[in-house]
mmCIF file of C-alpha atoms in Angstrom:
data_model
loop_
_atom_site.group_PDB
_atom_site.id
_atom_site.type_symbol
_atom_site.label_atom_id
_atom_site.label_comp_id
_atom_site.label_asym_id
_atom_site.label_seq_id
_atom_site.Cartn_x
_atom_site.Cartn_y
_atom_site.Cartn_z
ATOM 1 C CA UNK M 1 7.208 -22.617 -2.675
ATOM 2 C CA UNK M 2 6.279 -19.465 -2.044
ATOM 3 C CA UNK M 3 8.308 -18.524 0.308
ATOM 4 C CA UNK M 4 6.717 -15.875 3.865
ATOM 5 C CA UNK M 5 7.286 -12.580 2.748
ATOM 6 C CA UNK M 6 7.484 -13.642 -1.052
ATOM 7 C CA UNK M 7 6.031 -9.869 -3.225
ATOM 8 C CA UNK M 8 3.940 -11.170 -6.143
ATOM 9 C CA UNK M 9 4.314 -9.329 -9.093
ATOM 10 C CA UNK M 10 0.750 -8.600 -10.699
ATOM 11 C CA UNK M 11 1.290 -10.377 -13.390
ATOM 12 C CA UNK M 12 2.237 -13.503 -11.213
ATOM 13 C CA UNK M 13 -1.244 -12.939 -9.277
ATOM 14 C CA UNK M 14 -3.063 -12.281 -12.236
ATOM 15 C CA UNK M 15 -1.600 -16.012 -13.781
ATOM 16 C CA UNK M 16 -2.480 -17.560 -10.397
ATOM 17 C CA UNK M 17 -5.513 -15.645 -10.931
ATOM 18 C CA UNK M 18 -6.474 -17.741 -13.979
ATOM 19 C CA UNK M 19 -5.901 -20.763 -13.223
ATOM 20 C CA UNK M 20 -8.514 -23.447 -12.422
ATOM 21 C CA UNK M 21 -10.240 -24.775 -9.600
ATOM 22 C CA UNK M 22 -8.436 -27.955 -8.861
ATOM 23 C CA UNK M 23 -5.124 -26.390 -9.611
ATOM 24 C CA UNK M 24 -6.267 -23.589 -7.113
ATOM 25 C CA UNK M 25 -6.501 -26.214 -4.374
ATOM 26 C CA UNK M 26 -3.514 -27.997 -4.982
ATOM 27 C CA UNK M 27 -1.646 -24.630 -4.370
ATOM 28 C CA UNK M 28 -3.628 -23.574 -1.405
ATOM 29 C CA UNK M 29 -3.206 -27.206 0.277
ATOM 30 C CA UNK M 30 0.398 -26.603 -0.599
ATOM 31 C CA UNK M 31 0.665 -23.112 1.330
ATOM 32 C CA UNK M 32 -1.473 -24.546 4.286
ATOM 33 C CA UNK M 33 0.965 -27.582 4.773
ATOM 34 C CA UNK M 34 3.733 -25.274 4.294
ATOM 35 C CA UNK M 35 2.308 -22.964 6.881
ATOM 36 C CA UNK M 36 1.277 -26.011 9.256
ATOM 37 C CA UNK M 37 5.281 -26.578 9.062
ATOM 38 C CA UNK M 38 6.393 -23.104 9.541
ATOM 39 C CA UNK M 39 4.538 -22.601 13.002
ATOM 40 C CA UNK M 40 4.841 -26.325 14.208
ATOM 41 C CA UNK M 41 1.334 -27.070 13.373
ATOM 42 C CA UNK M 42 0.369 -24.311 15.981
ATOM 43 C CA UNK M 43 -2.609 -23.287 13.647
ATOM 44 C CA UNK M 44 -6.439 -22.118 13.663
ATOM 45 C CA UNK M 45 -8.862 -20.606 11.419
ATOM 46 C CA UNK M 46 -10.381 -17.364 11.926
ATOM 47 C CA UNK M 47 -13.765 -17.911 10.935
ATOM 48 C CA UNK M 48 -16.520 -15.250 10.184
ATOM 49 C CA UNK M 49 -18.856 -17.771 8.593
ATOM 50 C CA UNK M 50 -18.700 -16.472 5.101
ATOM 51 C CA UNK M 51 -18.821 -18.221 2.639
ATOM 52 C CA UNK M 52 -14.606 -17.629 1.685
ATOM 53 C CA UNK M 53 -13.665 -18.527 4.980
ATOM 54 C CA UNK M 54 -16.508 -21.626 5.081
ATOM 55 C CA UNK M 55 -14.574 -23.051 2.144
ATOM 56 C CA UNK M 56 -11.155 -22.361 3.842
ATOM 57 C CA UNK M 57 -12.065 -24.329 6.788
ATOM 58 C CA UNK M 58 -13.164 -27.171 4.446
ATOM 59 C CA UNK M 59 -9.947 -27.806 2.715
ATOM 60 C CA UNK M 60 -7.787 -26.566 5.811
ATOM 61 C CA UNK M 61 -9.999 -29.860 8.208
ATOM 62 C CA UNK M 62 -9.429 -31.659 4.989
ATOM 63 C CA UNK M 63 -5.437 -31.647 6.031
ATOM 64 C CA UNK M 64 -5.882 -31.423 9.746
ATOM 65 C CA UNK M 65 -8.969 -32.366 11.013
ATOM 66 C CA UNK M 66 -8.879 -31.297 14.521
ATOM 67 C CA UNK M 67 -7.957 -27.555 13.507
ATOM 68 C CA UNK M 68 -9.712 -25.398 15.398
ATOM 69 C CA UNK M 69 -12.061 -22.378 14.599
ATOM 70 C CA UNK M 70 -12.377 -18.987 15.979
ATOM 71 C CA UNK M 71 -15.311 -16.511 15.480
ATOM 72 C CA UNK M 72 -15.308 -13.476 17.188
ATOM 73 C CA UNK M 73 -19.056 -12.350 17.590
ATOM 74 C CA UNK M 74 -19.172 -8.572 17.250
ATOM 75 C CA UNK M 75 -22.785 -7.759 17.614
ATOM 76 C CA UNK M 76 -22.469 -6.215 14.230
ATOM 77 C CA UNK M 77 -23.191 -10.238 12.255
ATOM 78 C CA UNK M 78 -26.643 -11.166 10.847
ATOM 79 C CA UNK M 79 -28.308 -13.283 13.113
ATOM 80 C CA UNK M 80 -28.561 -16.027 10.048
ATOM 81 C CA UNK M 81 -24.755 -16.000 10.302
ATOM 82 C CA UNK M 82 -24.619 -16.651 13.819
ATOM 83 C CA UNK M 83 -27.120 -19.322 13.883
ATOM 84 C CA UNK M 84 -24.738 -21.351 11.086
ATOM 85 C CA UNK M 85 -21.718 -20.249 13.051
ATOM 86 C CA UNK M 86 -23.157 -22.175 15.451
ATOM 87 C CA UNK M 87 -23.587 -25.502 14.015
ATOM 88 C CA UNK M 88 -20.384 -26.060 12.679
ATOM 89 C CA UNK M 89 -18.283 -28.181 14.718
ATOM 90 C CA UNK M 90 -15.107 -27.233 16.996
ATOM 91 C CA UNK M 91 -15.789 -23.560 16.764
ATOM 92 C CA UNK M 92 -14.566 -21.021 19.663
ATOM 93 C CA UNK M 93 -16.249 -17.565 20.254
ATOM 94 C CA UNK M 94 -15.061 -14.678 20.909
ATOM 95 C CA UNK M 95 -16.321 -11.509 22.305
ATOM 96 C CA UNK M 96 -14.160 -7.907 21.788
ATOM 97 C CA UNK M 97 -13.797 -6.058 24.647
ATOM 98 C CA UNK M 98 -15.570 -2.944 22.911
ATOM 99 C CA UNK M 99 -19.072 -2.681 21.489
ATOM 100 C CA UNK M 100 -19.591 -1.065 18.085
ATOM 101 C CA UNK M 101 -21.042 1.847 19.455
ATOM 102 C CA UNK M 102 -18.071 2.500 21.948
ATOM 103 C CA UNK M 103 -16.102 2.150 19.081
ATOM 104 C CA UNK M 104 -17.778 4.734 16.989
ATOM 105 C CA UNK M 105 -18.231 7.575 20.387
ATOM 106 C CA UNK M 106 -14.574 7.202 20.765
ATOM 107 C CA UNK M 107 -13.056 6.645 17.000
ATOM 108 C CA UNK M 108 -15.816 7.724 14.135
ATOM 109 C CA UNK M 109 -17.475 5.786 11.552
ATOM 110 C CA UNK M 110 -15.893 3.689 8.979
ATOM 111 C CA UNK M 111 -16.873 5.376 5.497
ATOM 112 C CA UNK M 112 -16.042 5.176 1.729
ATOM 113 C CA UNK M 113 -12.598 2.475 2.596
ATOM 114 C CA UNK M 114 -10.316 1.956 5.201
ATOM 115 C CA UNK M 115 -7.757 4.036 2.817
ATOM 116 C CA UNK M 116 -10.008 6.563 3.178
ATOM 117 C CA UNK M 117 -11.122 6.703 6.562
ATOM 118 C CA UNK M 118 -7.769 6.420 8.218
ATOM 119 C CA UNK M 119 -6.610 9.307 6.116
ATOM 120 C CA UNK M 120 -9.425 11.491 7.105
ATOM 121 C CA UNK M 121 -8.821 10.465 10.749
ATOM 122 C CA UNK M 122 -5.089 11.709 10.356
ATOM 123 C CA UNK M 123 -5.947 14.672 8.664
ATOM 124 C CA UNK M 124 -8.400 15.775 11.468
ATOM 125 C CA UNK M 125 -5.812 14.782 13.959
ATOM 126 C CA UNK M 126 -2.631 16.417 13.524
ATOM 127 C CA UNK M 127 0.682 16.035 15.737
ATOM 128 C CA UNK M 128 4.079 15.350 15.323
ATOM 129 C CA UNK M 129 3.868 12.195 14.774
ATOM 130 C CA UNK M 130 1.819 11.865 11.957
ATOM 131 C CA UNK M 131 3.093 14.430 10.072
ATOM 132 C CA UNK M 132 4.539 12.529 7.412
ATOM 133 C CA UNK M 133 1.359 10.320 6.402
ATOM 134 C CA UNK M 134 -0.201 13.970 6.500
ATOM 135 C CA UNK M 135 2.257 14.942 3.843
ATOM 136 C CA UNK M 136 1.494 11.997 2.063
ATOM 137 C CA UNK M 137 -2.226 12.188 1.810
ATOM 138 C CA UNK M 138 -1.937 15.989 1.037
ATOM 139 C CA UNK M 139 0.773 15.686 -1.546
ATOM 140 C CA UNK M 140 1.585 12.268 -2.265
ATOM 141 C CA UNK M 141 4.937 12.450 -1.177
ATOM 142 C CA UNK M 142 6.647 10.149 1.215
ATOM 143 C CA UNK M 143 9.117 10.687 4.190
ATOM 144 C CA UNK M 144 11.801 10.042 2.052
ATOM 145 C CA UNK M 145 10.486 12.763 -0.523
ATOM 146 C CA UNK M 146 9.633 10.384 -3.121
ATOM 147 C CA UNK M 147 6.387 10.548 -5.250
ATOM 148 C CA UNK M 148 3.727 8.117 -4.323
ATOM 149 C CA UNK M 149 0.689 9.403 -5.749
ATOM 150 C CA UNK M 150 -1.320 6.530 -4.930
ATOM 151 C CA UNK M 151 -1.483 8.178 -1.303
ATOM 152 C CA UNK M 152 -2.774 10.817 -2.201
ATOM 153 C CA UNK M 153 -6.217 11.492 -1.419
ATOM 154 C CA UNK M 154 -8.340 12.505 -4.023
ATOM 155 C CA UNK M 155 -9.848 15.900 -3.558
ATOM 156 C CA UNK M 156 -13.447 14.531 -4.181
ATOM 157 C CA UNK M 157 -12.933 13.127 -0.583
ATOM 158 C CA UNK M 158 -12.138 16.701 1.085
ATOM 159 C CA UNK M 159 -15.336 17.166 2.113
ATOM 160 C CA UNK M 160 -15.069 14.371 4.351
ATOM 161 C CA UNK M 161 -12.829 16.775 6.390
ATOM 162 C CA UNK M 162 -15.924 19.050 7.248
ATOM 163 C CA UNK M 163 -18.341 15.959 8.135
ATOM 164 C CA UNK M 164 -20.152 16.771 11.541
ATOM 165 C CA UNK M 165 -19.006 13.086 12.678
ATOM 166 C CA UNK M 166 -16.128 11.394 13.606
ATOM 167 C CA UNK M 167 -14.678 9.442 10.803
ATOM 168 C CA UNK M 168 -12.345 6.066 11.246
ATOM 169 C CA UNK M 169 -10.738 3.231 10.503
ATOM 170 C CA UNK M 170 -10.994 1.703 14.050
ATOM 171 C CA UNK M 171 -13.654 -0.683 14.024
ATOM 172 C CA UNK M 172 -11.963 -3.974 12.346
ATOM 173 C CA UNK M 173 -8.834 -2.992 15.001
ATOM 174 C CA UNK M 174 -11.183 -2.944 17.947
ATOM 175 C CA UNK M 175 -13.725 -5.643 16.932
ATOM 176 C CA UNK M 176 -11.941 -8.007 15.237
ATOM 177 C CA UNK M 177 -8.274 -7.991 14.951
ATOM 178 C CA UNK M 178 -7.888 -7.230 18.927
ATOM 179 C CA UNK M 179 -10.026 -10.407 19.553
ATOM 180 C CA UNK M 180 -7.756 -12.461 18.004
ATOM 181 C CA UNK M 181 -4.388 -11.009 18.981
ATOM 182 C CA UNK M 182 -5.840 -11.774 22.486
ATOM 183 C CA UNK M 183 -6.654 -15.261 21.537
ATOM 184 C CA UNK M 184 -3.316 -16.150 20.084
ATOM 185 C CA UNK M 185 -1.177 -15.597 23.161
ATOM 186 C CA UNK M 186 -2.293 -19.281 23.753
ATOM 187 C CA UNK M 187 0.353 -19.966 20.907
ATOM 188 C CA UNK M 188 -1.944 -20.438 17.886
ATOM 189 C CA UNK M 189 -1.707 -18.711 14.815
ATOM 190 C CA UNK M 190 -3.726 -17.306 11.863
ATOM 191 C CA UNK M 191 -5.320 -19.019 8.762
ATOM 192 C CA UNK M 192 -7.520 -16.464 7.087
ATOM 193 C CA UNK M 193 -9.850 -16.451 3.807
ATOM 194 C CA UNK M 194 -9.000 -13.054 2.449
ATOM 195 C CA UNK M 195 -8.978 -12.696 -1.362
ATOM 196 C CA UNK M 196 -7.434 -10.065 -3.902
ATOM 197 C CA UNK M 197 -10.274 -10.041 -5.576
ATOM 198 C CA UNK M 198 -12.108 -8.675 -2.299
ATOM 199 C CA UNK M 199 -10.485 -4.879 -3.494
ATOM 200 C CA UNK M 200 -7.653 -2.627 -4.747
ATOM 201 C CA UNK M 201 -6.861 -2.412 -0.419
ATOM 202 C CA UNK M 202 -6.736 -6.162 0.156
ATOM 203 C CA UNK M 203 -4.776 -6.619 -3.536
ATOM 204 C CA UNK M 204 -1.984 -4.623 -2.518
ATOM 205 C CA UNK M 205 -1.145 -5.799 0.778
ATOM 206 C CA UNK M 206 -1.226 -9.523 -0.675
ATOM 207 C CA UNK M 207 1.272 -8.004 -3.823
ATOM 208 C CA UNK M 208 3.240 -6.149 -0.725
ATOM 209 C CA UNK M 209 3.293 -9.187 1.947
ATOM 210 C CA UNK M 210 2.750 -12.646 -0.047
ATOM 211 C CA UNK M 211 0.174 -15.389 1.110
ATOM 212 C CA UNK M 212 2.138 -15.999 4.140
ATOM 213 C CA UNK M 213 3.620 -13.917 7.154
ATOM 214 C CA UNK M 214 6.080 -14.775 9.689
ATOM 215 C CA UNK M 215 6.336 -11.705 11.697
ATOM 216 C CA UNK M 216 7.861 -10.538 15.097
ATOM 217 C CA UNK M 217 4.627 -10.461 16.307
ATOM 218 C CA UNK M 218 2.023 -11.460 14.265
ATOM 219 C CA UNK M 219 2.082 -14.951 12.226
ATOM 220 C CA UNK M 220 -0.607 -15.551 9.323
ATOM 221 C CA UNK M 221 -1.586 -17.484 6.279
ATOM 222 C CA UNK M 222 -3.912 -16.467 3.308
ATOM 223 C CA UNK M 223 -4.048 -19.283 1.084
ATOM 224 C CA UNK M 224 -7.217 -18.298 -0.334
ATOM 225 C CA UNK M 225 -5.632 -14.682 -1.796
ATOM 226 C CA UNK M 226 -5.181 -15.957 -5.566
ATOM 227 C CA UNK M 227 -8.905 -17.269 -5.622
ATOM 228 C CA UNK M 228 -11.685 -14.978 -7.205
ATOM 229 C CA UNK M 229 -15.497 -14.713 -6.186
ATOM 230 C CA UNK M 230 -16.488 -17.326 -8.580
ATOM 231 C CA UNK M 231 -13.849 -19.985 -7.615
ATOM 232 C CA UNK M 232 -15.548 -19.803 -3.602
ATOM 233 C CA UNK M 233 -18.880 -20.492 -5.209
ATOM 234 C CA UNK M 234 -17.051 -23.072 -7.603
ATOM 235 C CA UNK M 235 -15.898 -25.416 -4.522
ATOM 236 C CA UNK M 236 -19.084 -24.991 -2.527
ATOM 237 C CA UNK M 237 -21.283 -26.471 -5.369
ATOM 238 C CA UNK M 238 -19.164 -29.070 -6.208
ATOM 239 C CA UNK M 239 -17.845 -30.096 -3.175
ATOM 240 C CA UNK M 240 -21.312 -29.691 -1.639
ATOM 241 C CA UNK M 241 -19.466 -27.262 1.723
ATOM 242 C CA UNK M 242 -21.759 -26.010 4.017
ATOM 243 C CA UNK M 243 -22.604 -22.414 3.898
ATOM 244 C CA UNK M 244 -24.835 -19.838 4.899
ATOM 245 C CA UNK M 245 -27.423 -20.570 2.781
ATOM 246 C CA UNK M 246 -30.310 -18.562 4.456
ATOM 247 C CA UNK M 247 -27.754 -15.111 3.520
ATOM 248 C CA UNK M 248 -26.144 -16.706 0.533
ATOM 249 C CA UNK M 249 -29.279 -18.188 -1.121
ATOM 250 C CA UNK M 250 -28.730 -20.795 -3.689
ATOM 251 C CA UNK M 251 -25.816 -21.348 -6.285
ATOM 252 C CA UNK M 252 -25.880 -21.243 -10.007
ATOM 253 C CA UNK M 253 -23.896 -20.939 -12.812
ATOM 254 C CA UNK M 254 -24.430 -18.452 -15.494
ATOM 255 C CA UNK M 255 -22.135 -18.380 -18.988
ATOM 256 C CA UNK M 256 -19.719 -20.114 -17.019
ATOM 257 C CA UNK M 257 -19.283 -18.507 -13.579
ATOM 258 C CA UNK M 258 -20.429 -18.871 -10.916
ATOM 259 C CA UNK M 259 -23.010 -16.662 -8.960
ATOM 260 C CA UNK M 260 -25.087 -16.722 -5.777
ATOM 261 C CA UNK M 261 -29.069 -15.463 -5.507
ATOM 262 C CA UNK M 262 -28.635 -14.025 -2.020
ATOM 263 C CA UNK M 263 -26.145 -11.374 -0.502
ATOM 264 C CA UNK M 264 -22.802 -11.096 -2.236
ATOM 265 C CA UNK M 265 -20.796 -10.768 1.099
ATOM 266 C CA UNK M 266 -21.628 -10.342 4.637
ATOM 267 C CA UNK M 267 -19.034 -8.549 6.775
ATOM 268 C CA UNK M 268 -20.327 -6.327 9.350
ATOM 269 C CA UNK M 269 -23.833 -5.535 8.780
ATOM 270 C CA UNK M 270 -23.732 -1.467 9.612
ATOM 271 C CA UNK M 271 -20.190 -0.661 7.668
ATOM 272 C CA UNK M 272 -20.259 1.952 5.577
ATOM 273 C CA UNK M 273 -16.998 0.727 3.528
ATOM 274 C CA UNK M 274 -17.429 0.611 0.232
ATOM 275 C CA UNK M 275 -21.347 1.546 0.130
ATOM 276 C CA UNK M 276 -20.917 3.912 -2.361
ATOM 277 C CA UNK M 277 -19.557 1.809 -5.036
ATOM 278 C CA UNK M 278 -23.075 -0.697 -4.844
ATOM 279 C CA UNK M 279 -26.537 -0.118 -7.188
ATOM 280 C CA UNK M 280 -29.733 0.221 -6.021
ATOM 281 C CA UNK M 281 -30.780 -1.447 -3.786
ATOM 282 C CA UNK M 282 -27.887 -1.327 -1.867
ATOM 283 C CA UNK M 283 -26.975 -3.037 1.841
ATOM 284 C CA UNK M 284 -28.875 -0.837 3.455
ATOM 285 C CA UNK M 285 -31.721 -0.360 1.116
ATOM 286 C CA UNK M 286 -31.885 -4.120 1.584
ATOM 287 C CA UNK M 287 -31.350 -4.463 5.321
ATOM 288 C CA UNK M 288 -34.878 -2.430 5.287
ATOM 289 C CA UNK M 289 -36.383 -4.620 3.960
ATOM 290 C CA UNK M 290 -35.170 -8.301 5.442
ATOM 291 C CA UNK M 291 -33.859 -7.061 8.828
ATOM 292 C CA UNK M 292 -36.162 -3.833 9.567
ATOM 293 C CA UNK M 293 -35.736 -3.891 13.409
ATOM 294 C CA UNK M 294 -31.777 -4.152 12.206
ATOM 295 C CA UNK M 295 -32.498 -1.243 9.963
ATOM 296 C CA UNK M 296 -33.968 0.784 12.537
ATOM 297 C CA UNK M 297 -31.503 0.447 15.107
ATOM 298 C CA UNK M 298 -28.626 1.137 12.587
ATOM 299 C CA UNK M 299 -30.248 4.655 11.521
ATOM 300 C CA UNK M 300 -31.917 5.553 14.793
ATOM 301 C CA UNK M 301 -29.507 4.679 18.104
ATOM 302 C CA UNK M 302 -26.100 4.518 15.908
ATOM 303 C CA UNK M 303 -27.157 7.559 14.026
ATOM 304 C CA UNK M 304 -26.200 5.934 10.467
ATOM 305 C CA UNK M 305 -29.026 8.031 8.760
ATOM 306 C CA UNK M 306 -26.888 10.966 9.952
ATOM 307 C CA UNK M 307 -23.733 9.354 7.666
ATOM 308 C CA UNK M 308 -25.226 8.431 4.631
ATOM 309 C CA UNK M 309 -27.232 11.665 3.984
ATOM 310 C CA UNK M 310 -24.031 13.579 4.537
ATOM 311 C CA UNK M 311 -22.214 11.610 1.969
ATOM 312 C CA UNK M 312 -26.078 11.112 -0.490
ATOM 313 C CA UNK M 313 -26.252 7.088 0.139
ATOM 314 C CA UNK M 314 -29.781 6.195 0.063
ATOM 315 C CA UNK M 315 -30.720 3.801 2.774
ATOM 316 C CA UNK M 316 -34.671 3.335 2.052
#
């Protein structure tokens, strides 16, 4: 058992990493049931509709049938998503309190990472109370004077300091993590289908917290974090899950992984996170083209052309 709290080494997530498919599920049916136990079967799945948390929802109704589903509807989902979202059964939704635009008047728009974002928001912001993270963006040392480069932001970034905009990690806080804080004071608690393979961000907090967390205020399970891209695909072929097919497209296997014709991942359809790493055509090169009225409210009321010339994305 992995115990809550449990730090992986890398190597350890790297092994789990490896292994295959039906071992996989045999491990996350393990963690879920463990889980279940640790929370007195007080449990739900956040659901986006992806096609991660699609398969989580599969083998987590597999155990307990009657588990319920939560999808909080930010405004900021393709309306393919929504429309599936819909016709899977036992499914709550959930509206945040905040629209995306509020969020980006009062906060600033989510660019490059979440790493990245928050430390530019600090940086902008200074007081006493965030003078220590300061330090440690800046110079990569901690409150305790230690070296943790990692921290440090890399000067190539400094010129996010200047940007004529807001900048900020806010949006998942106010759109989808405060939706379901607010949900849970009915007693129910997290099931999620995050991966480590998602990115470096999401790989370090599972290395840092473990699949599952029993906290003072905050319970959750991620029994999906040793699975990789292919493995999701894997399970929905084989086990013919429901999915999003109309973003996904169809699944196929190529030298022995799996792959998908359509969109890699959804998430929310006008961030900016990680936008810089994609090739042409990019999200929103592609939005253009499939969702144009989507396109042109992104760049012309949220003013998202405004973002991406200032840090030379191309968008059409």
């Amino acid at each position: 058992m992995l115990r809550p709290g449990y730090k992986l080494s890398a190597k350890e997530l790297i092994d789990m990493q490896s292994w295959d498919l039906d071992k996989k599920i045999l491990k996350t049916q393990e963690l879920i049931q463990e889980y279940y136990s640790l929370v007195d079967g007080k449990i739900y799945v956040a659901f986006s509709g992806g096609k991660d948390s699609s398969v989580l929802l599969d083998i987590v109704r597999g155990i307990y049938p009657d588990t319920p589903a939560v999808f909080s509807n930010t405004g900021l989902e393709y309306p393919e998503l929504v429309q599936f979202v819909k016709s899977v059964p036992n499914v709550e939704i959930l509206r945040p309190d905040v629209t995306f635009k509020e969020v980006l008047d009062n906060y600033g728009y989510p660019v490059i990472s979440k790493k990245i974002a928050r430390a530019i928001r600090d940086l902008r912001n200074p007081s006493e109370k965030n003078k220590n993270i300061r330090k440690l963006y800046m110079e990569g040392i901690n409150r305790k004077g230690e070296a943790a480069k990692s921290w440090k932001l890399a000067k190539k970034w400094y010129f996010l300091m200047d940007a004529p905009f807001k900048i900020s990690d806010k949006c998942c806080d106010n759109l989808k993590k405060a939706p379901f804080h607010k949900y849970e004071k009915n007693g129910l608690n997290r099931i999620m289908g995050l991966m480590a393979d998602d990115g470096e961000y999401r790989k370090n907090s599972i290395l840092q917290k473990g699949f599952t967390v029993i906290g003072k205020t905050t319970n959750y399970s991620i029994p999906l974090g040793f699975w990789t891209r292919s493995d999701v695909l894997e399970y929905i072929y084989t086990h013919n899950t429901p999915y999003c097919k109309g973003l996904y497209g169809d699944i196929y296997v190529e030298d022995g992984v799996y792959k998908n014709t359509g969109v890699y991942g959804t998430g929310c359809i006008f961030c900016m996170f990680g936008v810089h790493l994609e090739k042409s055509p990019n999200r929103f090169e592609r939005m253009k083209n499939t969702h144009p009225a989507l396109w042109k409210y992104c760049m012309d009321e949220l003013g998202v052309r405004e973002v991406l010339d200032y840090i030379n994305i191309k968008y059409e």
